[in-house]
């Protein structure tokens, strides 16, 4: 056995290039598996752990009026309530400098010394205590480059006040400023009282229930609403939260699905790489197998020798793949967790990912290499010691046809490259599988990107206005339109009434106490907006109490076109409405919002708020970004000067950019995974060509002997690699035409909650051709260069 171990060691150490190639082949697959599964595991476990650590409430309740603390704490007597924590949250306007435009924010008040739920954490400074103290959420502070002592101007209604930041605070549930400019500010009760909210009164509260279950939380919410209603306190909304799963898991789970699918592809690719590597080794050592058999070695001994080598390749690959993939998984995890406002600075390794890597690097090489090893062990002494390397091509009609066409149309060296490529068709098919997979992944992801952009374009095309001005409360239609229409550049204005509501079906609240929804009145002659109707129809001029609801709401609650639902508008009363259409709020309501739409006249009649509204839509005479922004600022200033309380403004161009940025991050992530697949594919190609160099050692010697220059030998192998890349590109394009619409449909619903408008990315076809040519050429250079170093003496002495 000592002699056999010496042979294993000799094969590893004295053929360093082949050993390195084998180790890299296995390491590439193990790296892909480790980085993808590691990232998925770290993301999921970290966000859930962070979520659970801040004691998330089961229910968040928003009231229609401030209520004193004792009244809210009395709700702890409701059966199933574990605890109540009151807090305040109001919309504010702010600016950092006097000359800036007003921006929108949220101002919160908590009892910072006795917080129980949704814990905010002090990171710098002191908790707000006095009336002049104010804190800012740390992500917003970093985004705007603010720190302790930085000035800010806050405005609630017409009341403006100057402050300087006294604290930086982490809030566990805030949108990233890159996604939405909505910073959170923090004050004490006395500070909030300066803006009209009495100290000791609260407009919201958190609830935890016991024992927790989603159904029990809804039952408790219903009981809470009933008790508040008896005290003439209206509930604007209930929001439910899973205490065990982070609110961002729906996004992360979508990534996990895509990542794990690609990880499985990488495992298959790794198997191909290992098979090619061991085929390479056995091809080179046919003569050694013959000698071993001649001196009495059994088949099991030969199998053990080569599988031991494969196992060592896997162990060496783990040494490379585990630390590199762990570092990549950690860095990518930290990057994404930053968007969820989660600190992640301590290096961690996913145990599950390491287990998968061990299986990939050790079990996969043994299983993948077994067919090649068994084939090698079956070789007879006579066959093993026979000369090889001068034939093997042209044995069937396909080979002869290709050879004839190649010699007719191509120079001799290129014809040789084409023939060499087809010499081992099984190996060629496996290499092409890897390259085609990389191409299909790239083209499908690029087509997903194009489809998202097309969907966004069509969403915004259905919104035929340029900017939205949101008022703090309802304003008179005639006043708002007269003011804005007086500005040069405003082509048309339209005011919408938006009213909080709860919807009943057959006498029951949707989702029990209901997640607060909104009903928006659309004027009969409006041409400003129309959602994507998926069933029924859009509102018509002669409609009475008709509504259009989201498809998701309809599906979850069994609503059909023509059904009658009850809308509870709180103190404004309850009315019956007929469902005439279902719409799809593309991108889960990010763009269009998850609302109920109704005729404005019918909503006026139900609420008795005739010709009022809080949402002003403006269509401008020109649609450039700078023109729209300047005109929006002028309209806001004019409205503020005339006493209309503007809460927020947003142009459609800015919203479009915001959406593109959000989805761009997800697309970039998938493209990064496709690049990993492409790298693995390049290693597969390098391994295939290296086998070809070994198998054609004598052929290279013959070429050298008849005067072939190094440049010609180099060209033959580089051209062979490029031809394999071209073949994979030709096959990947039609396959991607079939797979990319399926991917767009599946990922559109999974990642974005949207039915995407599919469009194939033709530009990506050309880009992938360039990438494939570059990858093929680079992967060919190492084996081609090795071929040029083979001398006539060495090649003809090879046996």
GROMACS .gro file of C-alpha atoms in nm, residues 493-738:
model
  246
  493UNK     CA    1  -5.542   6.953  -1.204
  494UNK     CA    2  -5.758   6.690  -1.035
  495UNK     CA    3  -5.840   6.650  -0.664
  496UNK     CA    4  -5.914   6.305  -0.517
  497UNK     CA    5  -6.086   6.229  -0.188
  498UNK     CA    6  -5.913   5.945   0.000
  499UNK     CA    7  -6.099   5.804   0.299
  500UNK     CA    8  -6.000   5.531   0.552
  501UNK     CA    9  -6.241   5.239   0.545
  502UNK     CA   10  -6.300   4.884   0.664
  503UNK     CA   11  -6.466   4.630   0.438
  504UNK     CA   12  -6.723   4.368   0.544
  505UNK     CA   13  -6.830   4.064   0.351
  506UNK     CA   14  -7.155   3.898   0.454
  507UNK     CA   15  -7.146   4.089   0.781
  508UNK     CA   16  -6.787   3.997   0.868
  509UNK     CA   17  -6.480   4.220   0.859
  510UNK     CA   18  -6.218   4.125   0.610
  511UNK     CA   19  -5.945   3.958   0.818
  512UNK     CA   20  -6.165   3.997   1.126
  513UNK     CA   21  -6.100   4.350   1.262
  514UNK     CA   22  -5.942   4.426   0.929
  515UNK     CA   23  -5.625   4.581   0.805
  516UNK     CA   24  -5.721   4.937   0.737
  517UNK     CA   25  -5.779   5.005   0.371
  518UNK     CA   26  -5.850   5.326   0.180
  519UNK     CA   27  -6.115   5.417  -0.070
  520UNK     CA   28  -6.025   5.677  -0.331
  521UNK     CA   29  -6.282   5.873  -0.530
  522UNK     CA   30  -6.219   5.904  -0.904
  523UNK     CA   31  -6.397   6.191  -1.089
  524UNK     CA   32  -6.637   6.074  -1.360
  525UNK     CA   33  -6.450   6.254  -1.639
  526UNK     CA   34  -6.101   6.163  -1.515
  527UNK     CA   35  -5.837   6.061  -1.767
  528UNK     CA   36  -5.553   6.082  -1.513
  529UNK     CA   37  -5.535   5.724  -1.400
  530UNK     CA   38  -5.650   5.370  -1.469
  531UNK     CA   39  -5.507   5.063  -1.294
  532UNK     CA   40  -5.437   4.729  -1.459
  533UNK     CA   41  -5.783   4.569  -1.472
  534UNK     CA   42  -5.764   4.189  -1.454
  535UNK     CA   43  -6.135   4.108  -1.421
  536UNK     CA   44  -6.456   4.300  -1.474
  537UNK     CA   45  -6.414   4.663  -1.577
  538UNK     CA   46  -6.295   5.006  -1.468
  539UNK     CA   47  -6.530   5.271  -1.332
  540UNK     CA   48  -6.774   5.433  -1.575
  541UNK     CA   49  -6.937   5.781  -1.563
  542UNK     CA   50  -7.286   5.654  -1.471
  543UNK     CA   51  -7.174   5.420  -1.193
  544UNK     CA   52  -7.331   5.466  -0.853
  545UNK     CA   53  -7.187   5.294  -0.549
  546UNK     CA   54  -6.947   5.077  -0.746
  547UNK     CA   55  -6.597   4.978  -0.639
  548UNK     CA   56  -6.287   4.824  -0.795
  549UNK     CA   57  -6.078   4.620  -0.550
  550UNK     CA   58  -5.745   4.439  -0.576
  551UNK     CA   59  -5.728   4.089  -0.714
  552UNK     CA   60  -5.539   3.975  -0.402
  553UNK     CA   61  -5.818   4.097  -0.170
  554UNK     CA   62  -6.078   3.930  -0.390
  555UNK     CA   63  -5.891   3.598  -0.403
  556UNK     CA   64  -5.830   3.585  -0.028
  557UNK     CA   65  -6.192   3.661   0.060
  558UNK     CA   66  -6.387   3.493  -0.217
  559UNK     CA   67  -6.512   3.816  -0.375
  560UNK     CA   68  -6.659   3.782  -0.724
  561UNK     CA   69  -6.753   4.045  -0.981
  562UNK     CA   70  -7.106   4.160  -0.895
  563UNK     CA   71  -7.078   4.084  -0.521
  564UNK     CA   72  -7.197   4.342  -0.270
  565UNK     CA   73  -6.963   4.449   0.010
  566UNK     CA   74  -7.009   4.681   0.307
  567UNK     CA   75  -6.768   4.968   0.359
  568UNK     CA   76  -6.745   5.104   0.710
  569UNK     CA   77  -6.627   5.467   0.693
  570UNK     CA   78  -6.622   5.509   1.069
  571UNK     CA   79  -6.814   5.811   1.195
  572UNK     CA   80  -6.919   5.885   0.836
  573UNK     CA   81  -7.139   5.579   0.822
  574UNK     CA   82  -7.170   5.243   0.650
  575UNK     CA   83  -7.286   5.177   0.294
  576UNK     CA   84  -7.335   4.892   0.048
  577UNK     CA   85  -7.113   4.890  -0.264
  578UNK     CA   86  -7.103   4.660  -0.565
  579UNK     CA   87  -6.774   4.517  -0.695
  580UNK     CA   88  -6.749   4.587  -1.069
  581UNK     CA   89  -6.381   4.516  -1.128
  582UNK     CA   90  -6.058   4.370  -0.995
  583UNK     CA   91  -5.721   4.531  -1.052
  584UNK     CA   92  -5.360   4.430  -0.998
  585UNK     CA   93  -5.155   4.683  -0.799
  586UNK     CA   94  -4.834   4.611  -0.986
  587UNK     CA   95  -4.528   4.563  -0.762
  588UNK     CA   96  -4.741   4.491  -0.458
  589UNK     CA   97  -4.880   4.840  -0.430
  590UNK     CA   98  -4.541   5.012  -0.440
  591UNK     CA   99  -4.640   5.216  -0.743
  592UNK     CA  100  -5.018   5.234  -0.749
  593UNK     CA  101  -5.107   5.158  -0.389
  594UNK     CA  102  -5.341   4.886  -0.260
  595UNK     CA  103  -5.666   5.085  -0.253
  596UNK     CA  104  -6.035   5.055  -0.329
  597UNK     CA  105  -6.146   5.283  -0.610
  598UNK     CA  106  -6.497   5.431  -0.635
  599UNK     CA  107  -6.672   5.711  -0.827
  600UNK     CA  108  -6.599   6.046  -0.663
  601UNK     CA  109  -6.968   6.148  -0.666
  602UNK     CA  110  -7.072   5.830  -0.485
  603UNK     CA  111  -6.796   5.878  -0.227
  604UNK     CA  112  -6.902   6.242  -0.177
  605UNK     CA  113  -7.257   6.123  -0.118
  606UNK     CA  114  -7.146   5.857   0.132
  607UNK     CA  115  -6.913   6.087   0.329
  608UNK     CA  116  -7.101   6.417   0.283
  609UNK     CA  117  -6.762   6.571   0.196
  610UNK     CA  118  -6.866   6.727  -0.131
  611UNK     CA  119  -6.589   6.858  -0.362
  612UNK     CA  120  -6.316   6.796  -0.108
  613UNK     CA  121  -6.000   6.596  -0.129
  614UNK     CA  122  -5.647   6.547   0.000
  615UNK     CA  123  -5.466   6.418  -0.307
  616UNK     CA  124  -5.400   6.669  -0.586
  617UNK     CA  125  -5.281   6.532  -0.920
  618UNK     CA  126  -5.117   6.773  -1.165
  619UNK     CA  127  -5.051   6.732  -1.535
  620UNK     CA  128  -4.782   6.965  -1.669
  621UNK     CA  129  -4.745   7.110  -2.018
  622UNK     CA  130  -4.389   6.973  -2.045
  623UNK     CA  131  -4.260   6.654  -1.890
  624UNK     CA  132  -3.887   6.699  -1.837
  625UNK     CA  133  -3.742   6.613  -1.496
  626UNK     CA  134  -3.614   6.960  -1.407
  627UNK     CA  135  -3.924   7.136  -1.543
  628UNK     CA  136  -4.155   6.910  -1.341
  629UNK     CA  137  -3.954   6.944  -1.021
  630UNK     CA  138  -3.939   7.324  -1.049
  631UNK     CA  139  -4.311   7.353  -1.124
  632UNK     CA  140  -4.399   7.119  -0.836
  633UNK     CA  141  -4.194   7.335  -0.598
  634UNK     CA  142  -4.370   7.650  -0.721
  635UNK     CA  143  -4.712   7.488  -0.677
  636UNK     CA  144  -4.625   7.375  -0.326
  637UNK     CA  145  -4.500   7.720  -0.228
  638UNK     CA  146  -4.814   7.884  -0.368
  639UNK     CA  147  -5.044   7.645  -0.184
  640UNK     CA  148  -4.853   7.691   0.142
  641UNK     CA  149  -4.875   8.069   0.108
  642UNK     CA  150  -5.252   8.051   0.057
  643UNK     CA  151  -5.306   7.841   0.369
  644UNK     CA  152  -5.344   7.494   0.215
  645UNK     CA  153  -5.149   7.247   0.429
  646UNK     CA  154  -4.920   7.048   0.199
  647UNK     CA  155  -4.789   6.730   0.359
  648UNK     CA  156  -4.581   6.587   0.074
  649UNK     CA  157  -4.506   6.612  -0.299
  650UNK     CA  158  -4.368   6.357  -0.541
  651UNK     CA  159  -4.308   6.367  -0.914
  652UNK     CA  160  -4.369   6.063  -1.128
  653UNK     CA  161  -4.012   6.079  -1.260
  654UNK     CA  162  -3.873   6.062  -0.905
  655UNK     CA  163  -4.103   5.771  -0.821
  656UNK     CA  164  -3.996   5.592  -1.138
  657UNK     CA  165  -3.629   5.631  -1.044
  658UNK     CA  166  -3.699   5.507  -0.694
  659UNK     CA  167  -3.870   5.193  -0.823
  660UNK     CA  168  -3.590   5.127  -1.073
  661UNK     CA  169  -3.333   5.155  -0.796
  662UNK     CA  170  -3.517   4.908  -0.574
  663UNK     CA  171  -3.555   4.646  -0.843
  664UNK     CA  172  -3.204   4.715  -0.975
  665UNK     CA  173  -3.054   4.585  -0.650
  666UNK     CA  174  -3.237   4.256  -0.688
  667UNK     CA  175  -3.142   4.225  -1.055
  668UNK     CA  176  -2.777   4.299  -0.973
  669UNK     CA  177  -2.785   4.018  -0.720
  670UNK     CA  178  -2.914   3.768  -0.974
  671UNK     CA  179  -2.661   3.887  -1.231
  672UNK     CA  180  -2.385   3.827  -0.976
  673UNK     CA  181  -2.507   3.468  -0.941
  674UNK     CA  182  -2.510   3.431  -1.320
  675UNK     CA  183  -2.148   3.552  -1.327
  676UNK     CA  184  -2.057   3.279  -1.076
  677UNK     CA  185  -2.211   3.025  -1.312
  678UNK     CA  186  -2.014   3.174  -1.602
  679UNK     CA  187  -1.687   3.149  -1.407
  680UNK     CA  188  -1.757   2.784  -1.333
  681UNK     CA  189  -1.828   2.737  -1.703
  682UNK     CA  190  -1.492   2.887  -1.801
  683UNK     CA  191  -1.315   2.644  -1.568
  684UNK     CA  192  -1.508   2.357  -1.727
  685UNK     CA  193  -1.391   2.467  -2.070
  686UNK     CA  194  -1.032   2.498  -1.948
  687UNK     CA  195  -1.049   2.144  -1.813
  688UNK     CA  196  -1.189   2.004  -2.138
  689UNK     CA  197  -0.918   2.168  -2.346
  690UNK     CA  198  -0.648   2.051  -2.105
  691UNK     CA  199  -0.766   1.694  -2.156
  692UNK     CA  200  -0.741   1.752  -2.531
  693UNK     CA  201  -0.381   1.869  -2.498
  694UNK     CA  202  -0.289   1.552  -2.310
  695UNK     CA  203  -0.472   1.323  -2.550
  696UNK     CA  204  -0.314   1.485  -2.854
  697UNK     CA  205   0.040   1.498  -2.723
  698UNK     CA  206   0.169   1.285  -3.009
  699UNK     CA  207  -0.032   1.483  -3.265
  700UNK     CA  208   0.131   1.801  -3.140
  701UNK     CA  209   0.470   1.632  -3.178
  702UNK     CA  210   0.390   1.537  -3.536
  703UNK     CA  211   0.285   1.895  -3.613
  704UNK     CA  212   0.606   2.021  -3.458
  705UNK     CA  213   0.809   1.770  -3.656
  706UNK     CA  214   0.664   1.889  -3.989
  707UNK     CA  215   0.739   2.253  -3.904
  708UNK     CA  216   0.425   2.386  -3.733
  709UNK     CA  217   0.503   2.705  -3.544
  710UNK     CA  218   0.393   2.769  -3.185
  711UNK     CA  219   0.152   3.029  -3.317
  712UNK     CA  220  -0.031   2.767  -3.523
  713UNK     CA  221  -0.050   2.520  -3.234
  714UNK     CA  222  -0.175   2.799  -3.007
  715UNK     CA  223  -0.435   2.901  -3.266
  716UNK     CA  224  -0.572   2.547  -3.299
  717UNK     CA  225  -0.653   2.517  -2.928
  718UNK     CA  226  -0.776   2.875  -2.886
  719UNK     CA  227  -1.002   2.829  -3.188
  720UNK     CA  228  -1.132   2.503  -3.042
  721UNK     CA  229  -1.227   2.686  -2.724
  722UNK     CA  230  -1.390   2.971  -2.914
  723UNK     CA  231  -1.587   2.724  -3.126
  724UNK     CA  232  -1.720   2.557  -2.811
  725UNK     CA  233  -1.818   2.897  -2.678
  726UNK     CA  234  -1.995   2.984  -3.003
  727UNK     CA  235  -2.185   2.655  -3.003
  728UNK     CA  236  -2.303   2.719  -2.646
  729UNK     CA  237  -2.416   3.070  -2.745
  730UNK     CA  238  -2.609   2.939  -3.045
  731UNK     CA  239  -2.790   2.686  -2.826
  732UNK     CA  240  -2.838   2.912  -2.523
  733UNK     CA  241  -3.031   3.176  -2.718
  734UNK     CA  242  -3.328   2.958  -2.827
  735UNK     CA  243  -3.337   2.783  -2.488
  736UNK     CA  244  -3.350   3.121  -2.312
  737UNK     CA  245  -3.640   3.220  -2.539
  738UNK     CA  246  -3.833   2.936  -2.375
   0.00000   0.00000   0.00000
